[in-house]
């Protein structure tokens, strides 16, 4: 079914077709009708799900083109993301030439902003600081026609300390509709959002990473991360690989070794100047490079061309960081692989991700080959002692084993048994996670209650 099933103008449907968007993605299917009705939503959607258009389409549909006044404000946590959303929105101008859109972030041209002042834009995209300057402090535009406020990557907006700016904007705009997007919905974030934006609904998928993605834990043994990445590249020959590290200090020896081995790569991190960051994004998008070394900044929201592989050079402590990285691959229904390197020092972190329900399988790097590793984390002595499984779970595992037992050994037999056991374990892992979330939620509500 096409976009035609939504109550959109012919012009907008034509624009979507012209831009190559023929079928709505699942998230667009859910969000567009509700957003067209003017509902406020809290949407859990990973990048790559088509989330940007899930708000752009209803916003454009509801824009009164004859009214030269701001009608929607989109807030993004980084310049790169703001620009990307702006470019996505601007693409519609080819089909709807009277649509006026402006980008306000520290990187946007002054002339662009000045031009915006003479005839106000209908859709404003920007970063929190600039938007507060322009819309709250300087009061440059009439804002009483703003109907929609979008917070993109709300988790990052809050983590980066923009909560005050966002609240100031929201209070100034008094938009009747708020569309809040986040790749992950941690209970404390939801509690904060609910507090800041009472009346927002939940919508969207509960998946944190796209479906076509496979997750692997790679035992790199005693080989350093730099060598391990080099061997991985030689074993795998990825089409486009993003290798992430949380610390600059980790990236340095990796980039040194790659350079000395003559391996081509693009480097992206927050320590680059604004110009160099833009240049790096352009280079990545050019499709000329097969490897990007990056900090977690690149893991958020930026739309990159087809990424086949994501490598986490360190296992992130938090599942959110892992999901953001992994979510760079397998966008929009493609297949992709996410590889998290671990060794005996990072067993605890790897186990934590497993406990949170990440469906990893195991590999081991041997020389320059990547081999499946049947034993996986079970062989590692370090890390928390193997917990005694609850009686109930033990019983279910026994049943699963019995049910898959065969008189003769059949092909795939071991795999089938393992799969049945894993299924039981997954059920109990989920139970444990739910219990943890409940505790976290209770705690954050209690903390909020005390503050008041
Ligand atoms: P996002 O989740 O917003 O980061 O978007 C991911 C990518 O999906 C972008 O490159 C969009 O151009 C693309 N996209 C968004 N909606 C559709 C659609 N309905 N059909 C095909 N591609 C889409």
Short mmCIF file of C-alpha atoms and ligand atoms in Angstrom, two decimals:
data_model
loop_
_atom_site.label_atom_id
_atom_site.label_comp_id
_atom_site.label_asym_id
_atom_site.label_seq_id
_atom_site.Cartn_x
_atom_site.Cartn_y
_atom_site.Cartn_z
CA UNK A 1 0.00 0.00 0.00
CA UNK A 2 1.26 3.41 -0.87
CA UNK A 3 1.25 6.77 0.85
CA UNK A 4 -2.03 7.43 -0.98
CA UNK A 5 -3.95 5.73 1.83
CA UNK A 6 -3.13 8.64 4.16
CA UNK A 7 -5.09 11.82 3.87
CA UNK A 8 -2.34 13.63 1.93
CA UNK A 9 -2.61 16.10 -0.91
CA UNK A 10 -1.91 14.92 -4.46
CA UNK A 11 1.04 17.30 -4.51
CA UNK A 12 2.61 15.67 -1.46
CA UNK A 13 2.01 12.13 -2.70
CA UNK A 14 3.57 13.18 -6.01
CA UNK A 15 6.56 14.58 -4.11
CA UNK A 16 7.01 11.36 -2.15
CA UNK A 17 6.88 9.34 -5.35
CA UNK A 18 9.29 11.71 -7.05
CA UNK A 19 11.70 11.28 -4.13
CA UNK A 20 11.46 7.51 -4.41
CA UNK A 21 9.35 6.90 -1.31
CA UNK A 22 6.71 4.56 -2.58
CA UNK A 23 5.73 2.59 0.49
CA UNK A 24 5.60 3.88 4.03
CA UNK A 25 7.91 2.13 6.49
CA UNK A 26 6.28 0.50 9.57
CA UNK A 27 7.07 3.50 11.74
CA UNK A 28 5.61 5.87 9.13
CA UNK A 29 2.53 3.69 9.00
CA UNK A 30 2.03 4.12 12.71
CA UNK A 31 3.03 7.73 13.17
CA UNK A 32 1.72 9.54 10.07
CA UNK A 33 -2.04 9.02 10.63
CA UNK A 34 -1.82 9.92 14.33
CA UNK A 35 0.39 12.94 13.64
CA UNK A 36 -1.98 14.11 10.90
CA UNK A 37 -4.74 14.08 13.51
CA UNK A 38 -2.60 16.42 15.58
CA UNK A 39 -1.81 13.89 18.29
CA UNK A 40 1.34 14.20 20.39
CA UNK A 41 3.53 11.12 20.39
CA UNK A 42 6.56 9.65 22.03
CA UNK A 43 8.09 7.42 19.39
CA UNK A 44 10.74 4.81 19.93
CA UNK A 45 12.32 4.46 16.55
CA UNK A 46 15.88 3.66 15.64
CA UNK A 47 17.56 5.62 12.88
CA UNK A 48 17.15 3.82 9.61
CA UNK A 49 13.49 3.16 10.28
CA UNK A 50 12.33 6.13 8.25
CA UNK A 51 11.62 8.21 11.36
CA UNK A 52 12.59 11.56 9.82
CA UNK A 53 9.89 11.27 7.17
CA UNK A 54 7.41 10.03 9.74
CA UNK A 55 7.40 13.59 11.10
CA UNK A 56 8.27 15.51 7.92
CA UNK A 57 5.33 14.13 5.96
CA UNK A 58 2.60 15.12 8.45
CA UNK A 59 4.32 18.44 9.14
CA UNK A 60 4.41 19.34 5.45
CA UNK A 61 0.86 18.07 5.02
CA UNK A 62 -0.37 20.33 7.80
CA UNK A 63 1.62 23.40 6.70
CA UNK A 64 -0.50 26.28 5.46
CA UNK A 65 1.55 27.27 2.42
CA UNK A 66 -0.17 30.63 2.10
CA UNK A 67 0.93 31.61 5.60
CA UNK A 68 4.51 32.93 5.76
CA UNK A 69 4.97 32.09 9.42
CA UNK A 70 6.73 29.33 11.39
CA UNK A 71 4.41 26.39 11.81
CA UNK A 72 6.76 23.62 12.91
CA UNK A 73 10.06 23.56 14.80
CA UNK A 74 12.35 20.54 14.66
CA UNK A 75 15.08 20.27 17.30
CA UNK A 76 18.09 18.00 16.70
CA UNK A 77 20.96 17.37 19.12
CA UNK A 78 23.81 17.88 16.65
CA UNK A 79 24.66 20.10 13.70
CA UNK A 80 25.04 17.06 11.47
CA UNK A 81 21.64 15.69 12.30
CA UNK A 82 20.00 19.10 11.97
CA UNK A 83 21.53 19.53 8.54
CA UNK A 84 20.49 16.08 7.45
CA UNK A 85 16.87 16.67 8.48
CA UNK A 86 16.98 20.06 6.80
CA UNK A 87 18.24 18.48 3.56
CA UNK A 88 15.52 15.82 3.71
CA UNK A 89 12.90 18.55 4.15
CA UNK A 90 14.41 20.74 1.46
CA UNK A 91 14.14 17.93 -1.07
CA UNK A 92 10.36 18.45 -0.98
CA UNK A 93 10.77 22.00 -2.26
CA UNK A 94 11.42 20.67 -5.74
CA UNK A 95 7.80 19.53 -5.79
CA UNK A 96 6.29 22.08 -3.42
CA UNK A 97 8.19 25.27 -4.29
CA UNK A 98 6.27 27.55 -1.93
CA UNK A 99 7.38 25.56 1.11
CA UNK A 100 9.86 27.59 3.16
CA UNK A 101 12.37 25.83 5.38
CA UNK A 102 15.34 27.19 7.33
CA UNK A 103 18.22 25.61 9.13
CA UNK A 104 19.41 27.26 12.32
CA UNK A 105 22.49 25.75 13.82
CA UNK A 106 25.92 27.13 14.54
CA UNK A 107 27.10 25.85 11.17
CA UNK A 108 24.37 27.41 9.03
CA UNK A 109 25.38 30.41 7.00
CA UNK A 110 24.63 33.82 8.44
CA UNK A 111 23.18 34.84 5.09
CA UNK A 112 20.89 31.87 5.27
CA UNK A 113 19.60 33.13 8.59
CA UNK A 114 19.32 36.74 7.45
CA UNK A 115 17.36 35.64 4.44
CA UNK A 116 15.13 33.71 6.77
CA UNK A 117 14.36 36.87 8.68
CA UNK A 118 13.00 38.77 5.69
CA UNK A 119 10.36 36.17 4.93
CA UNK A 120 9.87 33.79 7.82
CA UNK A 121 10.20 30.08 7.16
CA UNK A 122 7.30 27.74 7.76
CA UNK A 123 9.47 24.90 9.01
CA UNK A 124 12.47 25.56 11.23
CA UNK A 125 15.16 22.96 11.85
CA UNK A 126 17.95 23.58 14.31
CA UNK A 127 20.09 22.76 17.28
CA UNK A 128 18.83 23.69 20.77
CA UNK A 129 21.25 26.53 21.53
CA UNK A 130 20.67 28.41 18.27
CA UNK A 131 16.95 27.93 18.46
CA UNK A 132 16.79 29.30 21.99
CA UNK A 133 18.87 32.30 20.87
CA UNK A 134 16.64 33.05 17.92
CA UNK A 135 13.23 32.09 19.13
CA UNK A 136 13.34 32.64 22.87
CA UNK A 137 16.02 35.27 23.59
CA UNK A 138 15.77 37.37 20.44
CA UNK A 139 12.17 36.70 19.69
CA UNK A 140 12.84 37.06 15.95
CA UNK A 141 9.69 35.44 14.66
CA UNK A 142 6.00 35.46 15.32
CA UNK A 143 5.45 32.06 16.87
CA UNK A 144 1.76 31.86 17.51
CA UNK A 145 1.19 29.66 14.47
CA UNK A 146 3.64 26.94 15.50
CA UNK A 147 1.60 23.79 15.67
CA UNK A 148 4.26 21.12 16.00
CA UNK A 149 7.44 20.75 17.99
CA UNK A 150 9.66 17.79 17.10
CA UNK A 151 12.42 16.59 19.40
CA UNK A 152 14.63 14.27 17.43
CA UNK A 153 16.96 11.92 19.31
CA UNK A 154 15.47 13.06 22.60
CA UNK A 155 17.73 10.70 24.55
CA UNK A 156 20.77 12.50 23.19
CA UNK A 157 19.20 15.95 23.72
CA UNK A 158 18.77 15.10 27.38
CA UNK A 159 22.09 13.31 27.81
CA UNK A 160 23.93 16.25 26.28
CA UNK A 161 22.36 18.56 28.82
CA UNK A 162 19.92 20.35 26.52
CA UNK A 163 16.91 19.68 28.73
CA UNK A 164 16.68 23.30 29.88
CA UNK A 165 16.88 24.63 26.31
CA UNK A 166 14.26 22.18 25.15
CA UNK A 167 11.91 23.10 27.95
CA UNK A 168 12.48 26.82 27.31
CA UNK A 169 11.65 26.29 23.64
CA UNK A 170 8.61 24.23 24.41
CA UNK A 171 7.33 26.87 26.83
CA UNK A 172 7.92 29.65 24.34
CA UNK A 173 6.35 27.81 21.39
CA UNK A 174 3.38 26.37 23.22
CA UNK A 175 2.91 24.03 20.25
CA UNK A 176 -0.22 21.96 20.64
CA UNK A 177 1.56 18.93 19.13
CA UNK A 178 4.84 17.43 20.35
CA UNK A 179 6.50 14.59 18.44
CA UNK A 180 9.33 13.18 20.50
CA UNK A 181 11.69 10.58 19.03
CA UNK A 182 14.22 8.47 20.79
CA UNK A 183 16.14 5.38 19.73
CA UNK A 184 15.90 4.08 23.26
CA UNK A 185 13.38 4.77 25.96
CA UNK A 186 15.06 4.37 29.30
CA UNK A 187 12.54 4.59 32.12
CA UNK A 188 14.16 7.66 33.65
CA UNK A 189 14.08 9.44 30.26
CA UNK A 190 10.43 8.59 29.81
CA UNK A 191 9.74 9.85 33.32
CA UNK A 192 11.50 13.14 32.50
CA UNK A 193 9.69 13.52 29.19
CA UNK A 194 6.35 12.79 30.73
CA UNK A 195 7.08 15.41 33.28
CA UNK A 196 8.16 17.99 30.70
CA UNK A 197 5.46 17.12 28.18
CA UNK A 198 2.39 15.82 29.92
CA UNK A 199 -0.13 14.36 27.52
CA UNK A 200 2.26 12.60 25.15
CA UNK A 201 1.39 9.10 24.00
CA UNK A 202 3.63 6.14 23.40
CA UNK A 203 3.86 4.82 19.90
CA UNK A 204 6.25 2.87 17.76
CA UNK A 205 8.21 -0.30 17.77
CA UNK A 206 9.98 -1.60 20.82
CA UNK A 207 12.90 -2.75 18.76
CA UNK A 208 16.08 -0.87 19.36
CA UNK A 209 18.01 -2.05 16.36
CA UNK A 210 16.79 -2.81 12.85
CA UNK A 211 15.62 -6.31 12.10
CA UNK A 212 18.08 -7.42 9.42
CA UNK A 213 20.97 -7.04 11.80
CA UNK A 214 23.05 -9.91 13.23
CA UNK A 215 25.01 -9.45 16.43
CA UNK A 216 28.32 -11.13 17.10
CA UNK A 217 30.75 -11.12 20.00
CA UNK A 218 34.31 -11.59 18.78
CA UNK A 219 36.96 -12.95 21.09
CA UNK A 220 40.12 -11.10 20.05
CA UNK A 221 42.27 -12.99 22.57
CA UNK A 222 45.49 -11.20 23.48
CA UNK A 223 45.81 -9.38 20.22
CA UNK A 224 45.49 -5.62 20.66
CA UNK A 225 42.42 -3.86 19.27
CA UNK A 226 44.37 -2.31 16.41
CA UNK A 227 45.79 -5.64 15.22
CA UNK A 228 42.42 -7.27 15.75
CA UNK A 229 40.71 -4.74 13.51
CA UNK A 230 43.34 -5.22 10.84
CA UNK A 231 42.86 -9.02 10.92
CA UNK A 232 39.09 -8.56 10.92
CA UNK A 233 39.25 -6.37 7.81
CA UNK A 234 41.45 -8.88 6.04
CA UNK A 235 39.18 -11.74 7.01
CA UNK A 236 35.93 -10.04 6.18
CA UNK A 237 36.57 -7.47 3.42
CA UNK A 238 33.59 -5.38 4.44
CA UNK A 239 31.78 -3.19 1.96
CA UNK A 240 31.60 -0.31 4.40
CA UNK A 241 32.67 -0.83 7.98
CA UNK A 242 32.24 1.65 10.82
CA UNK A 243 34.61 0.93 13.69
CA UNK A 244 33.64 2.65 16.93
CA UNK A 245 35.51 3.32 20.13
CA UNK A 246 34.31 5.27 23.11
CA UNK A 247 37.68 6.86 23.79
CA UNK A 248 39.98 8.85 21.55
CA UNK A 249 42.89 7.04 23.18
CA UNK A 250 41.61 3.77 21.73
CA UNK A 251 41.29 5.20 18.23
CA UNK A 252 44.81 6.64 18.13
CA UNK A 253 46.85 3.38 18.05
CA UNK A 254 44.29 1.89 15.69
CA UNK A 255 44.62 4.73 13.21
CA UNK A 256 48.43 4.64 13.55
CA UNK A 257 48.59 0.95 12.69
CA UNK A 258 46.12 1.22 9.81
CA UNK A 259 48.07 4.09 8.35
CA UNK A 260 51.36 2.22 8.60
CA UNK A 261 49.71 -0.76 6.88
CA UNK A 262 48.45 1.49 4.09
CA UNK A 263 44.76 0.93 4.88
CA UNK A 264 42.48 3.73 3.73
CA UNK A 265 39.97 5.09 6.25
CA UNK A 266 38.00 8.18 7.23
CA UNK A 267 38.32 9.49 10.78
CA UNK A 268 35.37 11.07 12.56
CA UNK A 269 35.23 12.30 16.13
CA UNK A 270 34.02 15.22 18.17
CA UNK A 271 37.56 16.51 18.45
CA UNK A 272 37.61 17.42 14.75
CA UNK A 273 36.81 20.99 13.80
CA UNK A 274 33.35 21.65 12.44
CA UNK A 275 34.77 21.93 8.93
CA UNK A 276 36.63 18.66 9.19
CA UNK A 277 33.58 16.89 10.56
CA UNK A 278 31.56 18.05 7.56
CA UNK A 279 34.34 16.99 5.25
CA UNK A 280 34.49 13.57 6.89
CA UNK A 281 30.73 13.05 6.47
CA UNK A 282 31.04 14.04 2.80
CA UNK A 283 33.89 11.58 2.36
CA UNK A 284 31.94 8.78 4.03
CA UNK A 285 28.92 9.47 1.87
CA UNK A 286 31.02 9.55 -1.30
CA UNK A 287 31.22 5.76 -1.11
CA UNK A 288 34.95 5.82 -1.87
CA UNK A 289 36.03 4.39 1.47
CA UNK A 290 35.47 1.02 3.06
CA UNK A 291 36.39 1.98 6.62
CA UNK A 292 35.45 4.71 9.07
CA UNK A 293 37.07 5.07 12.48
CA UNK A 294 34.68 6.93 14.69
CA UNK A 295 33.71 8.01 18.16
CA UNK A 296 30.17 7.47 19.41
CA UNK A 297 29.15 10.84 17.99
CA UNK A 298 28.76 9.19 14.58
CA UNK A 299 26.61 6.47 16.11
CA UNK A 300 23.74 8.89 16.56
CA UNK A 301 21.20 9.57 13.92
CA UNK A 302 23.40 10.45 10.98
CA UNK A 303 22.19 8.83 7.79
CA UNK A 304 25.06 7.12 6.05
CA UNK A 305 25.07 5.11 2.86
CA UNK A 306 24.82 1.36 3.06
CA UNK A 307 26.88 0.20 6.02
CA UNK A 308 27.55 -3.52 5.93
CA UNK A 309 29.49 -3.91 9.18
CA UNK A 310 29.79 -2.14 12.49
CA UNK A 311 32.69 -2.95 14.79
CA UNK A 312 32.70 -1.99 18.45
CA UNK A 313 36.38 -1.89 19.32
CA UNK A 314 35.34 -1.78 22.95
CA UNK A 315 32.19 -3.28 24.41
CA UNK A 316 30.10 -0.32 25.54
CA UNK A 317 28.98 -0.32 29.16
CA UNK A 318 25.48 0.70 28.25
CA UNK A 319 23.20 -1.12 25.90
CA UNK A 320 22.06 2.21 24.44
CA UNK A 321 25.53 2.93 23.12
CA UNK A 322 25.76 -0.52 21.65
CA UNK A 323 22.34 -0.22 19.97
CA UNK A 324 23.16 3.17 18.51
CA UNK A 325 26.37 1.84 17.01
CA UNK A 326 24.86 -1.39 15.73
CA UNK A 327 21.91 0.52 14.30
CA UNK A 328 24.19 2.16 11.72
CA UNK A 329 24.17 -1.12 9.79
CA UNK A 330 21.16 -2.86 8.27
CA UNK A 331 19.20 0.30 7.71
CA UNK A 332 15.87 0.17 6.05
CA UNK A 333 15.48 -3.58 5.86
CA UNK A 334 18.99 -4.31 4.57
CA UNK A 335 21.14 -6.99 6.13
CA UNK A 336 24.09 -6.05 8.27
CA UNK A 337 26.45 -7.30 10.95
CA UNK A 338 27.51 -5.81 14.21
CA UNK A 339 30.73 -7.17 15.75
CA UNK A 340 31.69 -6.36 19.33
CA UNK A 341 35.32 -7.14 20.13
CA UNK A 342 36.00 -8.51 23.60
CA UNK A 343 38.82 -10.14 25.50
CA UNK A 344 39.24 -11.40 29.03
CA UNK A 345 39.22 -7.81 30.34
CA UNK A 346 35.81 -7.01 28.92
CA UNK A 347 33.90 -10.19 29.70
CA UNK A 348 31.72 -8.40 32.25
CA UNK A 349 30.58 -5.79 29.73
CA UNK A 350 29.88 -8.46 27.13
CA UNK A 351 27.84 -10.46 29.63
CA UNK A 352 25.89 -7.38 30.56
CA UNK A 353 24.79 -6.85 26.94
CA UNK A 354 23.83 -10.50 26.73
CA UNK A 355 21.83 -10.19 29.95
CA UNK A 356 20.03 -7.21 28.47
CA UNK A 357 18.85 -9.51 25.72
CA UNK A 358 21.18 -8.72 22.79
CA UNK A 359 21.05 -11.86 20.61
CA UNK A 360 24.78 -12.42 20.15
CA UNK A 361 26.49 -15.39 18.63
CA UNK A 362 30.22 -15.94 19.09
CA UNK A 363 33.27 -15.70 16.91
CA UNK A 364 36.96 -15.86 17.56
CA UNK A 365 39.75 -14.18 15.62
CA UNK A 366 42.48 -16.67 14.79
CA UNK A 367 45.30 -15.08 12.85
CA UNK A 368 43.54 -13.48 9.94
CA UNK A 369 40.49 -15.68 10.04
CA UNK A 370 37.19 -15.19 11.77
CA UNK A 371 35.79 -18.46 13.09
CA UNK A 372 32.57 -19.36 14.86
CA UNK A 373 33.25 -20.00 18.51
CA UNK A 374 30.96 -22.64 19.98
CA UNK A 375 32.07 -22.14 23.55
CA UNK A 376 31.65 -18.36 23.42
CA UNK A 377 31.64 -16.61 26.74
CA UNK A 378 31.16 -19.87 28.62
CA UNK A 379 34.88 -20.63 28.33
CA UNK A 380 35.96 -17.36 29.88
CA UNK A 381 36.99 -17.74 33.51
CA UNK A 382 36.80 -14.03 34.29
CA UNK A 383 33.70 -12.05 34.95
CA UNK A 384 30.92 -12.79 37.39
CA UNK A 385 30.76 -16.35 38.65
CA UNK A 386 28.26 -18.38 36.77
CA UNK A 387 25.06 -17.82 38.62
CA UNK A 388 23.03 -20.74 39.86
CA UNK A 389 20.02 -20.77 37.59
CA UNK A 390 16.69 -20.52 39.32
CA UNK A 391 15.04 -23.88 39.88
CA UNK A 392 12.15 -23.08 37.58
CA UNK A 393 14.52 -22.18 34.74
CA UNK A 394 16.63 -25.34 35.28
CA UNK A 395 13.48 -27.42 35.03
CA UNK A 396 12.44 -25.78 31.75
CA UNK A 397 15.93 -26.27 30.31
CA UNK A 398 15.78 -29.97 31.22
CA UNK A 399 12.42 -30.27 29.48
CA UNK A 400 13.75 -28.43 26.43
CA UNK A 401 16.72 -30.83 26.29
CA UNK A 402 14.48 -33.86 26.65
CA UNK A 403 12.13 -32.68 23.95
CA UNK A 404 14.90 -32.18 21.45
CA UNK A 405 16.70 -35.44 22.34
CA UNK A 406 16.89 -37.90 19.47
CA UNK A 407 17.74 -41.62 19.45
CA UNK A 408 20.02 -41.17 16.48
CA UNK A 409 22.24 -38.17 16.08
CA UNK A 410 20.74 -36.11 13.32
CA UNK A 411 22.24 -33.19 11.43
CA UNK A 412 21.61 -29.89 13.21
CA UNK A 413 20.65 -31.83 16.33
CA UNK A 414 23.04 -29.97 18.61
CA UNK A 415 21.96 -26.66 17.15
CA UNK A 416 18.29 -27.52 17.75
CA UNK A 417 18.96 -28.38 21.39
CA UNK A 418 21.02 -25.24 21.86
CA UNK A 419 18.30 -23.20 20.27
CA UNK A 420 15.66 -24.67 22.60
CA UNK A 421 17.83 -23.97 25.64
CA UNK A 422 18.55 -20.46 24.44
CA UNK A 423 14.84 -19.86 24.05
CA UNK A 424 14.21 -20.74 27.68
CA UNK A 425 17.14 -18.62 28.81
CA UNK A 426 15.92 -15.71 26.75
CA UNK A 427 12.52 -15.92 28.38
CA UNK A 428 14.10 -15.67 31.82
CA UNK A 429 16.47 -12.91 30.73
CA UNK A 430 13.49 -10.88 29.56
CA UNK A 431 11.76 -11.48 32.85
CA UNK A 432 14.83 -10.21 34.73
CA UNK A 433 15.10 -7.14 32.49
CA UNK A 434 11.46 -6.29 32.97
CA UNK A 435 11.89 -6.55 36.73
CA UNK A 436 14.91 -4.23 36.55
CA UNK A 437 13.06 -1.69 34.45
CA UNK A 438 10.21 -1.74 36.92
CA UNK A 439 12.64 -1.07 39.78
CA UNK A 440 14.32 1.74 37.85
CA UNK A 441 11.01 3.29 36.99
CA UNK A 442 9.80 3.12 40.59
CA UNK A 443 13.04 4.71 41.75
CA UNK A 444 12.83 7.57 39.27
CA UNK A 445 9.21 8.25 40.13
CA UNK A 446 10.09 8.23 43.81
CA UNK A 447 12.96 10.67 43.15
CA UNK A 448 10.66 12.96 41.15
CA UNK A 449 8.03 12.78 43.85
CA UNK A 450 10.55 13.89 46.46
CA UNK A 451 11.69 16.84 44.37
CA UNK A 452 8.21 18.25 44.23
P1 LIG B 1 15.81 7.80 9.09
O1 LIG B 1 15.25 6.65 9.88
O2 LIG B 1 14.95 8.98 9.13
O3 LIG B 1 17.23 8.10 9.52
O4 LIG B 1 15.82 7.42 7.52
C1 LIG B 1 16.49 6.42 6.95
C2 LIG B 1 16.59 6.45 5.44
O5 LIG B 1 15.40 5.89 4.90
C3 LIG B 1 16.75 7.78 4.73
O6 LIG B 1 17.83 7.65 3.84
C4 LIG B 1 15.49 8.00 3.96
O7 LIG B 1 15.74 8.62 2.72
C5 LIG B 1 14.96 6.61 3.77
N1 LIG B 1 13.50 6.51 3.77
C6 LIG B 1 12.64 7.10 4.62
N2 LIG B 1 11.36 6.77 4.34
C7 LIG B 1 11.40 5.90 3.31
C8 LIG B 1 10.40 5.18 2.57
N3 LIG B 1 9.11 5.24 2.88
N4 LIG B 1 10.82 4.38 1.57
C9 LIG B 1 12.13 4.26 1.29
N5 LIG B 1 13.13 4.91 1.93
C10 LIG B 1 12.78 5.73 2.94
#
